[in-house]
Coordinates of C-alpha atoms in Angstrom, one line a residue:
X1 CA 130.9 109.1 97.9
X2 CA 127.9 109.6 100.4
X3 CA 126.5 112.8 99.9
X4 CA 125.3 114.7 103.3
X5 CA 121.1 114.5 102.3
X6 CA 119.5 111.4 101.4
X7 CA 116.2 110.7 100.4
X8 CA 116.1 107.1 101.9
X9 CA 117.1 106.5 105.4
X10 CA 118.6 102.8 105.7
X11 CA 119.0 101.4 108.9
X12 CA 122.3 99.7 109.2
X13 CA 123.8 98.3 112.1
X14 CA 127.6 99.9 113.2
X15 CA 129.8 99.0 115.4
X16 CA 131.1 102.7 115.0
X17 CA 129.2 105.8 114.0
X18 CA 130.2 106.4 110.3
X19 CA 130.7 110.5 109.7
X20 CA 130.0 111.9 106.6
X21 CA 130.3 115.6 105.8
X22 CA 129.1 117.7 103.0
X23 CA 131.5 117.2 99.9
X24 CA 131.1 120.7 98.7
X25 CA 132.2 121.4 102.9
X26 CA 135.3 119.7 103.4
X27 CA 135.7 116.7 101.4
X28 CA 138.9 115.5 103.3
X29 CA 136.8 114.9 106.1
X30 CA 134.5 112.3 104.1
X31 CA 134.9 108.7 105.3
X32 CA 134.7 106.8 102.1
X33 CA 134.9 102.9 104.4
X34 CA 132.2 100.6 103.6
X35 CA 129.3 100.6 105.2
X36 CA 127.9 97.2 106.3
X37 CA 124.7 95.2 106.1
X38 CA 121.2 95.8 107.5
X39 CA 120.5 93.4 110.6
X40 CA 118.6 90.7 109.6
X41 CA 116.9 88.0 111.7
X42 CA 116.7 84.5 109.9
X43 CA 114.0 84.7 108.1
X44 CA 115.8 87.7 106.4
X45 CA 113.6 90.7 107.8
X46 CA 115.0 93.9 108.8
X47 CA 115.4 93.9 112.7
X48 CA 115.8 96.8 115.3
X49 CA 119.5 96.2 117.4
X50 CA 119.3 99.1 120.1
X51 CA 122.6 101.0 120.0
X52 CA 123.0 99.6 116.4
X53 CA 120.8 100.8 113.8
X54 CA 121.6 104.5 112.8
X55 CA 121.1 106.5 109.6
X56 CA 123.5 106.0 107.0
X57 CA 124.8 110.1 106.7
X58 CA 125.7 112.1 109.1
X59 CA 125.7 116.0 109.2
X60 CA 129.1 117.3 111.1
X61 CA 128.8 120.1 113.4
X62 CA 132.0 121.9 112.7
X63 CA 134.0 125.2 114.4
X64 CA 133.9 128.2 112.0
X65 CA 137.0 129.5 110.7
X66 CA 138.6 132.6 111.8
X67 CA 137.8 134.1 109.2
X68 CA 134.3 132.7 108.2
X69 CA 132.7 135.9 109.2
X70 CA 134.6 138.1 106.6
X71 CA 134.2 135.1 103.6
X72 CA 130.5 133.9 104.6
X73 CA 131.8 130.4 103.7
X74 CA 130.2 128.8 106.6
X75 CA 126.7 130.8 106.1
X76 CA 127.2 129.8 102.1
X77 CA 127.5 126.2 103.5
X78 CA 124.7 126.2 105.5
X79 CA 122.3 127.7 103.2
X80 CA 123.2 124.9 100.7
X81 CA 122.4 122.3 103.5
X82 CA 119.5 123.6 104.7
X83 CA 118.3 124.1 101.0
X84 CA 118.7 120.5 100.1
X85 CA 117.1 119.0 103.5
X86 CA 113.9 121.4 101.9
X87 CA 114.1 119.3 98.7
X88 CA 114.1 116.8 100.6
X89 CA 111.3 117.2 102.6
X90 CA 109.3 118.8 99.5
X91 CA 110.0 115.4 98.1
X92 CA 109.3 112.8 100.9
X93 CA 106.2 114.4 101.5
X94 CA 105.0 113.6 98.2
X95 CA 105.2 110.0 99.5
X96 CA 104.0 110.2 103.1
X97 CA 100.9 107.7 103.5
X98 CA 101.4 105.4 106.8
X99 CA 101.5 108.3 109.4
X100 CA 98.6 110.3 110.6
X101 CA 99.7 113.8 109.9
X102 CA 98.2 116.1 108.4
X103 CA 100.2 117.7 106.2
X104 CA 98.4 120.6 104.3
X105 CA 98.7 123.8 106.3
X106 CA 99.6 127.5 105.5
X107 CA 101.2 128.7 108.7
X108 CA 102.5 132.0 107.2
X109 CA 101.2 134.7 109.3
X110 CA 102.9 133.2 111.9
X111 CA 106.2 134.1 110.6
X112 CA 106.4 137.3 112.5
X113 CA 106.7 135.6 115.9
X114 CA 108.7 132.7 115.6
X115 CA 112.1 135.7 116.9
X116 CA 110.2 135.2 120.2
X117 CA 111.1 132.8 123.3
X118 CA 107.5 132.1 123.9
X119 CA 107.2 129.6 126.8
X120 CA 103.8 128.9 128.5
X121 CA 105.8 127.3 131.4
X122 CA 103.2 126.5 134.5
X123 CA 99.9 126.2 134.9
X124 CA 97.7 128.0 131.9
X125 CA 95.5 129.7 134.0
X126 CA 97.7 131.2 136.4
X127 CA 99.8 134.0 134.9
X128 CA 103.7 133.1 136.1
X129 CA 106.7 136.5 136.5
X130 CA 107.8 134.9 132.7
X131 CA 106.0 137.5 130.6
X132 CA 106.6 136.0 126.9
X133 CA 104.1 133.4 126.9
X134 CA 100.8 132.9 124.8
X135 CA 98.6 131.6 127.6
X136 CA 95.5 133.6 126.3
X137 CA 95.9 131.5 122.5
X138 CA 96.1 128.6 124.8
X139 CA 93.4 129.1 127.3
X140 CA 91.0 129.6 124.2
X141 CA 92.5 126.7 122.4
X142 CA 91.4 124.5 125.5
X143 CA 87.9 126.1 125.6
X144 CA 87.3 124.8 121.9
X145 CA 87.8 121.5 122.8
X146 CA 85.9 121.7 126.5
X147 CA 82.9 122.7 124.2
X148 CA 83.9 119.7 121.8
X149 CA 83.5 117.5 124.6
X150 CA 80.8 118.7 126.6
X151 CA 82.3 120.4 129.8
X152 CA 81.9 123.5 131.6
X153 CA 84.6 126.0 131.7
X154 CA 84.5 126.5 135.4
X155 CA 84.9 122.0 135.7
X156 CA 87.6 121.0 133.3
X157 CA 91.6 121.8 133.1
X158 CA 94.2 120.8 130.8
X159 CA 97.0 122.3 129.0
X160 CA 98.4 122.0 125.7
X161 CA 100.8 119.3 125.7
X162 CA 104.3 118.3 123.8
X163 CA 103.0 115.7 122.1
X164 CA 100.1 112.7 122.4
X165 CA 102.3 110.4 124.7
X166 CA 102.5 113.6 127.2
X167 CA 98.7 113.3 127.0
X168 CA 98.2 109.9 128.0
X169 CA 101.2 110.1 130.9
X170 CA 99.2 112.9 132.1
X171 CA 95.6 111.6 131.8
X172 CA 97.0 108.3 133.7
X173 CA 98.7 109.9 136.2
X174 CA 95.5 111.6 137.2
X175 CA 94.0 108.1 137.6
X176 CA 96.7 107.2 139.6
X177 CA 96.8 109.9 141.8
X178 CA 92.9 109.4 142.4
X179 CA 93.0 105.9 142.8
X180 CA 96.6 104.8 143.9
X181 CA 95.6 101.3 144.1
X182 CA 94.1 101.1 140.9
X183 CA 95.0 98.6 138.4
X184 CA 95.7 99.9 135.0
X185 CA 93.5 98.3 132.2
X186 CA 94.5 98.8 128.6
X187 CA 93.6 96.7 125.6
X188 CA 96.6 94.8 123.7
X189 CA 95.9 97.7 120.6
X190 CA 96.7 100.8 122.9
X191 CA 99.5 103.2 122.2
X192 CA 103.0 101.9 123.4
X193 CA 102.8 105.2 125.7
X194 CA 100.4 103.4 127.6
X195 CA 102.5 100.7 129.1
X196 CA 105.6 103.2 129.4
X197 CA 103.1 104.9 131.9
X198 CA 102.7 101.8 133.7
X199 CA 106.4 101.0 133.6
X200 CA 106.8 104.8 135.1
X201 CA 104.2 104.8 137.9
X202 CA 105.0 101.6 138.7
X203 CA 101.6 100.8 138.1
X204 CA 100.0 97.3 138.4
X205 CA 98.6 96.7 134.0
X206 CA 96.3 94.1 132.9
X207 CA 96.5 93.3 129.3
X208 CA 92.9 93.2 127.7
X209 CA 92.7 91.1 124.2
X210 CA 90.7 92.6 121.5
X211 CA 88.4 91.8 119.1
X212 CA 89.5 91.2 115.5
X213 CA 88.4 95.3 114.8
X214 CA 91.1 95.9 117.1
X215 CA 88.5 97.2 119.5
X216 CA 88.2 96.0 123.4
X217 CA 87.3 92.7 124.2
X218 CA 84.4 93.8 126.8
X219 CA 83.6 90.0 127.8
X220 CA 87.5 89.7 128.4
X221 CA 87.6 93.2 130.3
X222 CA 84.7 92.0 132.3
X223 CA 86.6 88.6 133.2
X224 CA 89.7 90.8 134.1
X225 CA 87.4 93.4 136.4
X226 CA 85.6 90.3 138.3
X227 CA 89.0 88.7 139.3
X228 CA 90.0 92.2 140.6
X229 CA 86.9 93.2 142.2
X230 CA 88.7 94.4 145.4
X231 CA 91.1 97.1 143.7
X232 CA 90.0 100.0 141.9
X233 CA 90.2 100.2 137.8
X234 CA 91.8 102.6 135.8
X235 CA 91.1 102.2 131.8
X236 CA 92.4 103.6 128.8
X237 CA 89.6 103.7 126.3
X238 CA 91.4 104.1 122.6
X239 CA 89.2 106.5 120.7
X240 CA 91.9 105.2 117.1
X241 CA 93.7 102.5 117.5
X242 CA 97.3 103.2 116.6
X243 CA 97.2 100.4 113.5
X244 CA 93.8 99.7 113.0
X245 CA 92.2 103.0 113.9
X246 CA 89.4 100.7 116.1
X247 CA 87.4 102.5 118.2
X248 CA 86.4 101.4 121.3
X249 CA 83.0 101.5 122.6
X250 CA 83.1 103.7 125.7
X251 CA 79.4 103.2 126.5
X252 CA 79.8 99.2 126.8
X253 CA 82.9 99.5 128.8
X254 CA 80.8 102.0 131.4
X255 CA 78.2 99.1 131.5
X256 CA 80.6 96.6 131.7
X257 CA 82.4 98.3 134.7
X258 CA 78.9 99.5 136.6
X259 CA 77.3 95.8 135.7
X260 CA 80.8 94.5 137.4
X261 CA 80.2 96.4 140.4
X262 CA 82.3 99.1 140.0
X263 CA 80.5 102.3 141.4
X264 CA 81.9 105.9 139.1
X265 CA 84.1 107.1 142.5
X266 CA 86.1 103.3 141.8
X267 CA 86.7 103.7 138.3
X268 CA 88.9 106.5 136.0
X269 CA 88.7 106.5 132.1
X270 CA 91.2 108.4 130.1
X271 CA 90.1 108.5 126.7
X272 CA 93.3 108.4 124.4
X273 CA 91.9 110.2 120.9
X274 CA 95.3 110.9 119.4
X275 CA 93.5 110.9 115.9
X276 CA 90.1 110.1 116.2
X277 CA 88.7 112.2 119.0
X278 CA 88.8 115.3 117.0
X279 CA 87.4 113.3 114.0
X280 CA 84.3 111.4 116.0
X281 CA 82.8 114.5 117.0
X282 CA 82.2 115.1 113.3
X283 CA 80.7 111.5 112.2
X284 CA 77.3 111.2 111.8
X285 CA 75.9 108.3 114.1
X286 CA 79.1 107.8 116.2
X287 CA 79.2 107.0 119.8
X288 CA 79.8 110.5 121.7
X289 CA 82.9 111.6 123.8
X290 CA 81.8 113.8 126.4
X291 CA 82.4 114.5 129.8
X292 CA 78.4 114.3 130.2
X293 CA 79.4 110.2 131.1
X294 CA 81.8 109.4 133.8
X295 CA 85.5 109.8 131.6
X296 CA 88.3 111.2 133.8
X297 CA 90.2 112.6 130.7
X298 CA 90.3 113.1 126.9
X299 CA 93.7 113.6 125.0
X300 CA 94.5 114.2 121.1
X301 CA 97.3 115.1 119.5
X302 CA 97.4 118.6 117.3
X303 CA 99.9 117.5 115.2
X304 CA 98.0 115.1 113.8
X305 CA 94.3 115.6 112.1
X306 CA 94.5 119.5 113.3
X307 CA 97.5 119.7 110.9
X308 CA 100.7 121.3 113.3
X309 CA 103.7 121.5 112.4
X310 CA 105.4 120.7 115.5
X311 CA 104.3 117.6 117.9
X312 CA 101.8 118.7 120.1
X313 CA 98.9 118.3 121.9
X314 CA 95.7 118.9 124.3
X315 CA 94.5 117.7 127.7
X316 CA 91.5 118.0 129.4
X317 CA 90.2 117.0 132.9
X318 CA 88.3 117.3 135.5
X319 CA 89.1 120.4 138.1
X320 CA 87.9 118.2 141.3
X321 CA 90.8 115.6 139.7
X322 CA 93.6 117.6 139.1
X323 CA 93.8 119.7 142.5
X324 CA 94.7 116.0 143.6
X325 CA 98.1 116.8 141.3
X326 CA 99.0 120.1 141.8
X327 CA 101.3 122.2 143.7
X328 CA 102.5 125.6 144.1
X329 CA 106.1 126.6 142.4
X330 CA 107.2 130.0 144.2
X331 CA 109.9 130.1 141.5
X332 CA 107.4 130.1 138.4
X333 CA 104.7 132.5 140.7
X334 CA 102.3 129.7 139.4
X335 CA 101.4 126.2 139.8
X336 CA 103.0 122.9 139.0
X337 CA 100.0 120.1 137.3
X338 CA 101.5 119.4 133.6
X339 CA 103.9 116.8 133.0
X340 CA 106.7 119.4 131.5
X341 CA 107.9 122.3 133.1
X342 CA 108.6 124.7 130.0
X343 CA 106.3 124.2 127.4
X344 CA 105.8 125.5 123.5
X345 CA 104.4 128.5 123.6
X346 CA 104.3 128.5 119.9
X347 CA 102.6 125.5 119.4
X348 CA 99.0 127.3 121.0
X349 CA 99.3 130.0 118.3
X350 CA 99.1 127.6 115.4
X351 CA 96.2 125.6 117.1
X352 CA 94.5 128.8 117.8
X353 CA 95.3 130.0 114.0
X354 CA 94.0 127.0 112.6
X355 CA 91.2 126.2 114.5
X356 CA 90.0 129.8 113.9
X357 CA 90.1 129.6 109.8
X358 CA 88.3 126.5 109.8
X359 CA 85.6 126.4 112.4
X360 CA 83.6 122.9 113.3
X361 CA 82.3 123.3 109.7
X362 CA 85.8 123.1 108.4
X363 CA 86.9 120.0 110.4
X364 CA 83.4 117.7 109.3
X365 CA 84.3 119.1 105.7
X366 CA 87.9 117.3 106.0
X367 CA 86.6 114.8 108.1
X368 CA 83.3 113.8 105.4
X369 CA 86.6 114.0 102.7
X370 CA 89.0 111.4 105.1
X371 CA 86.1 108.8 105.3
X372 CA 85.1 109.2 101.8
X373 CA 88.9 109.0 100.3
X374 CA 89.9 105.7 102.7
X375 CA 86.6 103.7 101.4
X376 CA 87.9 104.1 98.1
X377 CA 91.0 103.7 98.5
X378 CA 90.0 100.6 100.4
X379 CA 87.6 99.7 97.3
X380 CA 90.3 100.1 94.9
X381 CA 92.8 97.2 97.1
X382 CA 90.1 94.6 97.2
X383 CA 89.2 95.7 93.1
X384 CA 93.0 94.6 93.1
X385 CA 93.1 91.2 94.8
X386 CA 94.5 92.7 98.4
X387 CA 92.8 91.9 101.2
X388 CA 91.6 95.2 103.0
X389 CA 90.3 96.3 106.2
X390 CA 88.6 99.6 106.9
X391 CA 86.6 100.0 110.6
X392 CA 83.3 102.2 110.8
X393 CA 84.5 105.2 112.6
X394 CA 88.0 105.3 110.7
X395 CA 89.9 106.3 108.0
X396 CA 93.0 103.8 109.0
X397 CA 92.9 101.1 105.4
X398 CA 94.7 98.1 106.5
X399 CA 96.3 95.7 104.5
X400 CA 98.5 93.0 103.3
X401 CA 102.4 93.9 104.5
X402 CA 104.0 94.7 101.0
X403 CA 107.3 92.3 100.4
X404 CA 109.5 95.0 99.5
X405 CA 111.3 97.3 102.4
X406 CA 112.2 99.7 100.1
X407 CA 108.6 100.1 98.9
X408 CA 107.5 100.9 102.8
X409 CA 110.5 102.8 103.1
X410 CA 109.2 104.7 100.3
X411 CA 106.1 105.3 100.9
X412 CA 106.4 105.5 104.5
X413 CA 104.3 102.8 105.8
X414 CA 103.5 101.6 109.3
X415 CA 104.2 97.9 109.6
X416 CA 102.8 95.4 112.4
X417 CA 103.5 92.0 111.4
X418 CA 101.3 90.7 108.3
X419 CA 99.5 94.1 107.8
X420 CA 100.3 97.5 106.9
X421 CA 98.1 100.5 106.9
X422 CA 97.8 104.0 104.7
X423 CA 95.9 106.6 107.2
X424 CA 94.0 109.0 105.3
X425 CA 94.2 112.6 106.1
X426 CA 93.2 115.4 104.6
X427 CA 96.6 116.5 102.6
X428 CA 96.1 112.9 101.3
X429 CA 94.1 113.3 97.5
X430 CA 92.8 111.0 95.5
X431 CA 95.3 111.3 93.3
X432 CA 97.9 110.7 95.7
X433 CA 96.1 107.3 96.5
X434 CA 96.0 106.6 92.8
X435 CA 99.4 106.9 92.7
X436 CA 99.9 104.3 95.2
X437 CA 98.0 102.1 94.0
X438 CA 99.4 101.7 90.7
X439 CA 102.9 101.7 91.9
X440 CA 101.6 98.9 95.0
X441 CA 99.9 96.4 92.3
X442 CA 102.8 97.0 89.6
X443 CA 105.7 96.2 92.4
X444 CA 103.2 93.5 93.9
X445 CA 102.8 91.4 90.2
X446 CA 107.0 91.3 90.7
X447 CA 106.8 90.2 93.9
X448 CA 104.0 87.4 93.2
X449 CA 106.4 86.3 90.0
X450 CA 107.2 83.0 92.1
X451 CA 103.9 81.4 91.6
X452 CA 103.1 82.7 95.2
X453 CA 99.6 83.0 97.1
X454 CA 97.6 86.2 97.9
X455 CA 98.6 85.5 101.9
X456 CA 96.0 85.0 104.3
X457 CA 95.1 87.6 106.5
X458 CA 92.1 86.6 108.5
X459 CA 93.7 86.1 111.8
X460 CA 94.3 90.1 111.4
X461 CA 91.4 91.8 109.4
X462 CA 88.8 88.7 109.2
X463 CA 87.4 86.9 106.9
X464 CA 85.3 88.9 105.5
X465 CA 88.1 90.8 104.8
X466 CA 90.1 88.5 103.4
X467 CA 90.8 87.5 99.6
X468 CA 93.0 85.0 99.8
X469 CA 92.4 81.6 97.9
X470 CA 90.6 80.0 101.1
X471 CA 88.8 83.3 101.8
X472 CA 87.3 84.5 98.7

């Protein structure tokens, strides 16, 4: 029998949703059926069937009983459930490697307001008639980070966001809305939000290769702007890759554009730093973010390197920009320029908490730490016979896809064909990297049991990178 909370998720394809309930719950209600195969594609890797692949367990959500509030069965249940799932999470956690969250924070003075409705719903700087909302923690949030990147408070705007995709819908939009007939540039590395915004503003995209960094290819962008010389460009500049962590070099793509002929009023750069643009500010000798050059908009996530524990976000622009956006909402006694309507209003409080206790000196502490944990964790895979990849401005360590599905299910890596890559954060410690390393080369001497080659990996992290036989 299937119990109601496991560990590992398996993704199975079903013609029929399987339910499974919790044994100790109602055990007649238990499907006991088999449950078929993964979806395989010929080669025998795991594939993605939309409308197929779902979790193998199932939690039910049942009617009390009559008399549930005189036994506290149902509340006994509950509490059993949601005590497991913590178990659960305590131990996946212990495992979490491929995804950049940060996962060590102490959120406990916040406690006392989660039994509010707190809903920042509207523009942050125009008080609304809905009077439970955090807008002052917000507004100061979004200070911090106009100071991080070099504007004036009375010339940017933004909001805190839901998440990093809301970011870079918004930032684009704002591009769109300036320059309607702009094409939409975006190298082949960006965030897969990206392209959904081109799919949702119907938005003409141009594809830009990159180099084998997984930064912008500026002598392809350049061939791209010259063949489009009569329509405005709008570019996403990745400040983190999503697999590689590249960073691309903003200054060479504002030369590139202004040495194409591109004057600033027919260009708009939205700077996507999901993980990195809170990190760069904090690297000694990295290129600068700032609004002091001609960006349009910066957006990172806050669930990421600032370490929140819902998905959130900021976003900040230009004032001249976003009155191009904006309308009044005589319902919400405010204005309409964000992307949601309602928004978290709890999520500003544990920005504001956190960015409080740890100051700019706190951040290039955990940053200096990041940097210093992926080279050696970097160092160790190449000590090992794996080929490796670590850019400049990044604590993203690429390397060779390991064999075993269950070993990146277990870990929780991020996969892209031949390569797979540990991000390093700042709840990730040396030990914890130990530990994966010795569990990676021990399952990786059973996988190479065959007589099989270190696999080449140069068409993805170079050759300089790579330690195969024809490489090293």
């Amino acid at each position: 029998m299937v119990g109601p909370l496991e560990s590992d998720h398996t993704i199975l394809a079903m013609s029929e949703k399987v339910e499974i309930l919790s044994d100790d719950f109602d055990p007649t209600a238990v499907v006991t059926e088999p449950l078929p195969s993964p979806v395989t594609n010929g080669g025998g890797e795991r594939v993605m069937v939309l409308g197929r692949n779902v979790h193998t367990t199932s939690l039910a959500v049942t009617e009390p009983e009559s008399n549930d509030e005189f036994t506290g069965d149902k509340e006994a249940y509950m509490a059993s459930v949601l005590a497991r799932y913590r178990k659960t999470l305590v131990e996946r956690t212990k495992y979490h490697l491929g995804y950049p969250y940060n996962l060590d924070f102490d959120y406990g003075a916040l406690g006392q307001l989660q039994h509010f409705s707190i809903n920042n719903l509207g523009d942050p700087f125009i008080e609304s008639n809905y009077g439970v909302h955090s807008r002052p923690f917000e507004v100061g949030v979004l200070d911090w980070f106009a100071r991080l990147w070099e504007i004036e408070r009375d010339d940017y705007w933004g909001y805190i966001t839901n998440c990093g995709t809301e970011g870079n819908l918004h930032g684009i939009l704002v591009g769109r809305e300036m320059l309607p007939d702009g094409i939409l540039y975006a190298s082949t590395e960006s965030h897969y939000s990206v392209f959904k915004a081109a799919r949702m503003y119907r938005m003409e995209c141009d594809k830009v290769d990159t180099l084998i960094s997984g930064e912008i290819d500026c002598d392809d962008l350049r061939g791209k702007l010259l063949a489009n010389k009569d329509k405005p460009a709008i570019l996403n500049v990745n400040i983190g890759t999503t697999v590689k962590g590249a960073v691309d070099d903003l200054d060479l793509v504002i030369k590139t554009l202004e040495e194409c002929g591109f004057s600033h009023d027919r260009f708009y750069i939205h700077c996507d730093g999901a993980l990195f643009g809170l990190m760069m500010p904090f690297v000694k000798r990295a290129p600068k973010v700032t609004f002091n050059k001609p960006i349009g908009s910066v957006s990172v996530s806050g669930h990421k390197f600032v370490g929140c524990p819902m998905p959130c976000g900021v976003q900040i622009t230009r004032m001249k920009h976003i009155k191009v956006l904006s309308s009044n909402v005589e319902y919400l006694a405010s204005r309409d320029a964000t992307i949601m309507g309602s928004r978290n209003g709890h999520a500003p409080l544990f920005l504001w908490y956190t960015l409080n206790r740890k100051g700019y000196k706190g951040f290039q502490k955990e940053v200096q730490k990041c940097l210093r944990n992926a080279h050696y964790l970097k160092d160790r895979l190449r000590e090992a016979g794996i080929s490796a990849m670590l850019n400049e401005l990044s604590s993203t360590v690429v390397f060779e896809r390991p064999k075993d599905e269950e070993f990146v299910r277990r870990w929780q890596l991020a996969c892209q064909g031949d390569i797979a890559h540990v991000v390093v954060m700042p709840s990730v410690t040396i030990k914890k990297l130990d530990h994966f390393l010795k569990d990676l080369v021990e399952h990786r001497s059973i996988w190479c049991k065959d007589g099989s080659q270190t696999p080449c990996l140069a068409k993805d992290v170079g050759t300089n990178n790579c330690v195969c036989p024809a490489h090293k």
